[in-house]
Amino acid sequence: MMSSDILKAGERLDDLQCRGYHIIQNPDTFCFGMDAVLLSDYATPKPKGQVIDLGTGTGVIPLLMRGRNKGSHFTGLEIQEYSADMARRSVAYNQLEQDIDIVCGDIKEVPCLFKAASFDIVTSNPPYITQNHGLENAMAPKNIARHEILVSLEDVINAAAYLLKEGGNFVMVHKPFRLAEIIRTLSMYKLELKRLCMVQPYQDKEPNMVLIEASKGGKPMVKVEPALVVYNKDGTYTKDLLQRYEH
């Protein structure tokens, strides 16, 4: 399939540098960032497991996870039809229709879309910002991705708890300043925090992301992993970061 056959106005085809996979993106709407790459590495599906990504955008997390984890089946749930359409076309371009499904729907309505306890892994890179004051167009795709306009943190965790099998894992990337709220909300929905990794842009800078894994019905014991530093002093990627991406 030629790239010109699947691209629409303003779109481009980007190399994911993962098993030759490519992804369709539109820089005028939204492009994935480092947080999605780190999340896809942090989540490890069980062999032949069922995985769903909540708020999948253009499908980068299912694509990257499929590249690293053959045998599992991946579903991406996305509320914006334009983003979901790009994700479907990326799946088709990479000939992964048997392994990845893209569903257009609302995280708050997962009981209408999926059976309870039907997934082994739930992932999410949700909006981080609680306030949307001052936005000229709150419904713009970039703002929906960054601000809690259509979905809240609790909505995401509630959906994850509904979708997960007993013993299944919810894996999320978020901001450290909301960590206390995250832990409280996970506990409210019977999801026990199991792993935590802070992500620092530089060795001497405070963390600006946190990777979290919680287990449905898990016992209260948390593994706090060494922080991941993204950049060396000269601005190049650290060895740890490169190993995670190439994993």
Short mmCIF file of C-alpha atoms in Angstrom, two decimals:
data_model
loop_
_atom_site.label_atom_id
_atom_site.label_comp_id
_atom_site.label_asym_id
_atom_site.label_seq_id
_atom_site.Cartn_x
_atom_site.Cartn_y
_atom_site.Cartn_z
CA MET A 1 0.00 0.00 0.00
CA MET A 2 1.41 3.39 -1.03
CA SER A 3 1.44 6.09 1.66
CA SER A 4 -0.27 8.49 -0.75
CA ASP A 5 -3.24 6.13 -0.87
CA ILE A 6 -4.02 6.42 2.84
CA LEU A 7 -3.05 9.99 3.78
CA LYS A 8 -5.55 12.83 3.97
CA ALA A 9 -4.87 16.57 3.83
CA GLY A 10 -2.37 17.71 6.49
CA GLU A 11 -1.34 14.18 7.46
CA ARG A 12 2.07 12.54 7.34
CA LEU A 13 3.39 9.00 7.71
CA ASP A 14 6.00 8.70 10.47
CA ASP A 15 8.45 5.85 11.05
CA LEU A 16 7.99 4.36 14.55
CA GLN A 17 11.43 2.72 14.35
CA CYS A 18 9.84 -0.45 15.67
CA ARG A 19 9.71 -3.52 13.42
CA GLY A 20 9.26 -1.27 10.40
CA TYR A 21 5.90 0.06 11.63
CA HIS A 22 4.62 3.48 10.59
CA ILE A 23 1.93 5.74 12.03
CA ILE A 24 -0.30 8.37 10.44
CA GLN A 25 -0.28 11.70 12.27
CA ASN A 26 -1.44 15.25 11.70
CA PRO A 27 0.76 17.87 13.42
CA ASP A 28 -2.16 20.32 13.32
CA THR A 29 -4.19 18.08 15.63
CA PHE A 30 -1.91 16.01 17.87
CA CYS A 31 1.28 13.92 17.69
CA PHE A 32 2.40 11.38 20.26
CA GLY A 33 5.20 12.18 22.69
CA MET A 34 7.76 10.53 24.94
CA ASP A 35 5.09 9.61 27.49
CA ALA A 36 3.39 7.23 25.05
CA VAL A 37 6.69 5.56 24.17
CA LEU A 38 7.57 5.00 27.84
CA LEU A 39 4.11 3.68 28.65
CA SER A 40 4.25 1.14 25.82
CA ASP A 41 7.51 -0.19 27.27
CA TYR A 42 6.32 -0.20 30.89
CA ALA A 43 3.25 -2.33 30.14
CA THR A 44 4.08 -6.01 29.59
CA PRO A 45 1.18 -8.15 28.32
CA LYS A 46 0.75 -11.77 29.26
CA PRO A 47 1.28 -14.29 26.44
CA LYS A 48 -1.87 -14.33 24.30
CA GLY A 49 -3.37 -11.68 26.55
CA GLN A 50 -6.10 -9.16 25.82
CA VAL A 51 -4.92 -5.54 26.03
CA ILE A 52 -6.94 -2.31 25.74
CA ASP A 53 -5.60 1.24 25.52
CA LEU A 54 -8.03 3.90 26.78
CA GLY A 55 -7.88 7.18 24.87
CA THR A 56 -5.61 5.67 22.24
CA GLY A 57 -5.48 8.74 19.97
CA THR A 58 -3.88 7.66 16.71
CA GLY A 59 -3.07 4.22 18.08
CA VAL A 60 0.61 4.61 18.90
CA ILE A 61 0.52 2.56 22.10
CA PRO A 62 -1.16 -0.54 20.55
CA LEU A 63 1.23 -0.31 17.59
CA LEU A 64 4.35 -0.09 19.75
CA MET A 65 3.14 -2.79 22.14
CA ARG A 66 2.30 -5.11 19.25
CA GLY A 67 5.80 -4.60 17.89
CA ARG A 68 7.26 -5.83 21.17
CA ASN A 69 4.66 -8.41 22.18
CA LYS A 70 3.50 -10.87 19.55
CA GLY A 71 0.66 -13.21 20.44
CA SER A 72 -1.46 -10.71 22.37
CA HIS A 73 -4.49 -8.91 20.95
CA PHE A 74 -4.79 -5.13 21.27
CA THR A 75 -7.78 -2.80 21.29
CA GLY A 76 -7.62 0.98 21.14
CA LEU A 77 -10.58 3.03 22.41
CA GLU A 78 -10.77 6.61 21.16
CA ILE A 79 -13.64 9.11 21.41
CA GLN A 80 -12.58 11.39 18.54
CA GLU A 81 -13.60 9.88 15.22
CA TYR A 82 -10.87 11.64 13.25
CA SER A 83 -8.14 10.24 15.50
CA ALA A 84 -9.75 6.80 15.49
CA ASP A 85 -9.85 6.91 11.68
CA MET A 86 -6.13 7.70 11.53
CA ALA A 87 -5.46 4.83 13.93
CA ARG A 88 -7.46 2.39 11.79
CA ARG A 89 -5.59 3.45 8.67
CA SER A 90 -2.25 3.03 10.47
CA VAL A 91 -3.28 -0.48 11.53
CA ALA A 92 -4.24 -1.29 7.94
CA TYR A 93 -1.01 0.19 6.54
CA ASN A 94 1.02 -2.04 8.87
CA GLN A 95 -1.20 -5.05 8.02
CA LEU A 96 -2.11 -5.63 11.66
CA GLU A 97 -5.90 -5.88 11.36
CA GLN A 98 -5.85 -9.35 12.94
CA ASP A 99 -3.96 -8.08 15.99
CA ILE A 100 -5.31 -4.58 16.64
CA ASP A 101 -8.89 -3.30 16.78
CA ILE A 102 -9.75 0.40 16.97
CA VAL A 103 -13.08 1.29 18.56
CA CYS A 104 -14.57 4.79 18.50
CA GLY A 105 -16.31 5.36 21.80
CA ASP A 106 -16.42 7.11 25.17
CA ILE A 107 -14.36 5.86 28.12
CA LYS A 108 -17.31 6.74 30.37
CA GLU A 109 -19.47 4.26 28.42
CA VAL A 110 -17.24 1.18 28.42
CA PRO A 111 -20.02 -1.02 29.92
CA CYS A 112 -21.96 -0.44 26.69
CA LEU A 113 -18.96 -1.37 24.54
CA PHE A 114 -17.19 -4.25 26.32
CA LYS A 115 -17.94 -7.06 28.73
CA ALA A 116 -16.74 -6.67 32.30
CA ALA A 117 -13.46 -8.35 33.26
CA SER A 118 -12.51 -9.06 29.63
CA PHE A 119 -8.96 -7.66 29.52
CA ASP A 120 -5.65 -8.70 31.08
CA ILE A 121 -4.00 -5.30 30.67
CA VAL A 122 -5.48 -1.79 30.50
CA THR A 123 -3.20 1.08 29.50
CA SER A 124 -3.85 4.80 29.37
CA ASN A 125 -2.02 8.04 28.68
CA PRO A 126 -4.88 10.31 29.83
CA PRO A 127 -5.19 14.09 29.88
CA TYR A 128 -3.05 15.52 32.67
CA ILE A 129 -4.52 18.99 33.22
CA THR A 130 -7.64 19.42 35.34
CA GLN A 131 -8.49 23.00 34.39
CA ASN A 132 -9.40 24.29 30.94
CA HIS A 133 -9.80 27.97 31.73
CA GLY A 134 -8.68 30.35 28.99
CA LEU A 135 -8.85 27.83 26.15
CA GLU A 136 -10.17 29.51 23.03
CA ASN A 137 -11.39 26.19 21.64
CA ALA A 138 -11.77 23.60 24.36
CA MET A 139 -12.88 20.96 21.83
CA ALA A 140 -9.75 21.23 19.69
CA PRO A 141 -8.03 17.80 19.47
CA LYS A 142 -4.84 18.99 21.20
CA ASN A 143 -6.81 20.43 24.11
CA ILE A 144 -8.92 17.28 24.47
CA ALA A 145 -5.71 15.24 24.65
CA ARG A 146 -4.12 17.47 27.31
CA HIS A 147 -7.04 18.72 29.43
CA GLU A 148 -9.74 16.81 31.30
CA ILE A 149 -12.50 18.09 29.03
CA LEU A 150 -14.19 14.84 27.94
CA VAL A 151 -12.83 12.48 30.58
CA SER A 152 -11.46 12.73 34.13
CA LEU A 153 -8.83 10.73 35.98
CA GLU A 154 -11.57 8.97 37.93
CA ASP A 155 -13.42 8.10 34.71
CA VAL A 156 -10.28 6.40 33.37
CA ILE A 157 -9.61 4.44 36.57
CA ASN A 158 -13.27 3.45 36.89
CA ALA A 159 -13.23 2.13 33.32
CA ALA A 160 -9.98 0.23 33.95
CA ALA A 161 -11.43 -1.45 37.04
CA TYR A 162 -14.50 -2.53 35.07
CA LEU A 163 -12.50 -3.90 32.13
CA LEU A 164 -9.79 -5.77 34.05
CA LYS A 165 -9.88 -9.43 34.95
CA GLU A 166 -9.02 -10.30 38.55
CA GLY A 167 -5.25 -10.09 38.82
CA GLY A 168 -5.02 -7.97 35.67
CA ASN A 169 -2.90 -4.82 35.52
CA PHE A 170 -3.67 -1.17 34.85
CA VAL A 171 -0.67 0.74 33.52
CA MET A 172 -0.71 4.53 33.20
CA VAL A 173 1.59 7.49 32.67
CA HIS A 174 0.70 10.74 34.44
CA LYS A 175 2.14 13.75 36.27
CA PRO A 176 3.81 13.40 39.69
CA PHE A 177 1.93 16.36 41.19
CA ARG A 178 -1.27 14.27 40.99
CA LEU A 179 0.22 11.14 42.51
CA ALA A 180 -1.64 11.35 45.83
CA GLU A 181 -4.95 11.75 43.97
CA ILE A 182 -4.05 8.84 41.67
CA ILE A 183 -3.29 6.49 44.56
CA ARG A 184 -6.50 7.44 46.40
CA THR A 185 -8.60 6.88 43.28
CA LEU A 186 -6.94 3.56 42.47
CA SER A 187 -7.72 2.37 46.00
CA MET A 188 -11.32 3.53 45.67
CA TYR A 189 -11.77 1.19 42.70
CA LYS A 190 -9.90 -1.77 44.27
CA LEU A 191 -6.77 -1.32 42.17
CA GLU A 192 -3.62 -1.79 44.24
CA LEU A 193 -0.50 0.14 43.28
CA LYS A 194 2.30 -2.36 42.53
CA ARG A 195 5.06 -0.52 40.61
CA LEU A 196 6.08 3.11 40.29
CA CYS A 197 8.83 4.78 38.26
CA MET A 198 9.54 8.51 38.23
CA VAL A 199 10.80 10.01 34.96
CA GLN A 200 13.23 12.94 35.08
CA PRO A 201 14.17 15.04 32.03
CA TYR A 202 17.74 15.45 33.41
CA GLN A 203 19.60 13.96 36.37
CA ASP A 204 19.44 17.24 38.32
CA LYS A 205 15.81 18.04 37.49
CA GLU A 206 12.71 16.97 39.37
CA PRO A 207 10.46 14.29 37.78
CA ASN A 208 7.91 15.48 35.23
CA MET A 209 6.26 12.11 34.57
CA VAL A 210 5.40 9.01 36.58
CA LEU A 211 4.78 5.48 35.30
CA ILE A 212 2.34 3.45 37.38
CA GLU A 213 1.22 -0.17 37.42
CA ALA A 214 -1.71 -1.26 39.60
CA SER A 215 -3.22 -4.71 40.01
CA LYS A 216 -6.90 -5.57 40.36
CA GLY A 217 -7.25 -7.39 43.66
CA GLY A 218 -3.52 -7.18 44.33
CA LYS A 219 -1.95 -7.27 47.77
CA PRO A 220 -0.60 -4.02 49.32
CA MET A 221 3.05 -4.01 48.33
CA VAL A 222 4.71 -1.39 46.09
CA LYS A 223 7.99 -1.60 44.19
CA VAL A 224 9.49 1.87 43.71
CA GLU A 225 11.90 1.55 40.80
CA PRO A 226 14.98 3.67 40.10
CA ALA A 227 14.11 6.90 38.32
CA LEU A 228 14.44 7.01 34.54
CA VAL A 229 16.52 9.95 33.30
CA VAL A 230 15.68 10.91 29.70
CA TYR A 231 18.57 13.20 28.66
CA ASN A 232 22.30 13.37 29.29
CA LYS A 233 23.82 16.77 30.06
CA ASP A 234 24.59 17.29 26.36
CA GLY A 235 20.96 16.75 25.39
CA THR A 236 21.42 13.24 23.96
CA TYR A 237 19.22 10.38 25.13
CA THR A 238 20.50 8.31 28.04
CA LYS A 239 21.41 4.66 27.60
CA ASP A 240 18.49 3.68 29.85
CA LEU A 241 16.02 5.58 27.66
CA LEU A 242 17.37 4.08 24.43
CA GLN A 243 17.25 0.57 25.85
CA ARG A 244 13.59 1.02 26.78
CA TYR A 245 12.68 2.24 23.32
CA GLU A 246 14.64 -0.48 21.55
CA HIS A 247 13.32 -3.20 23.88
#
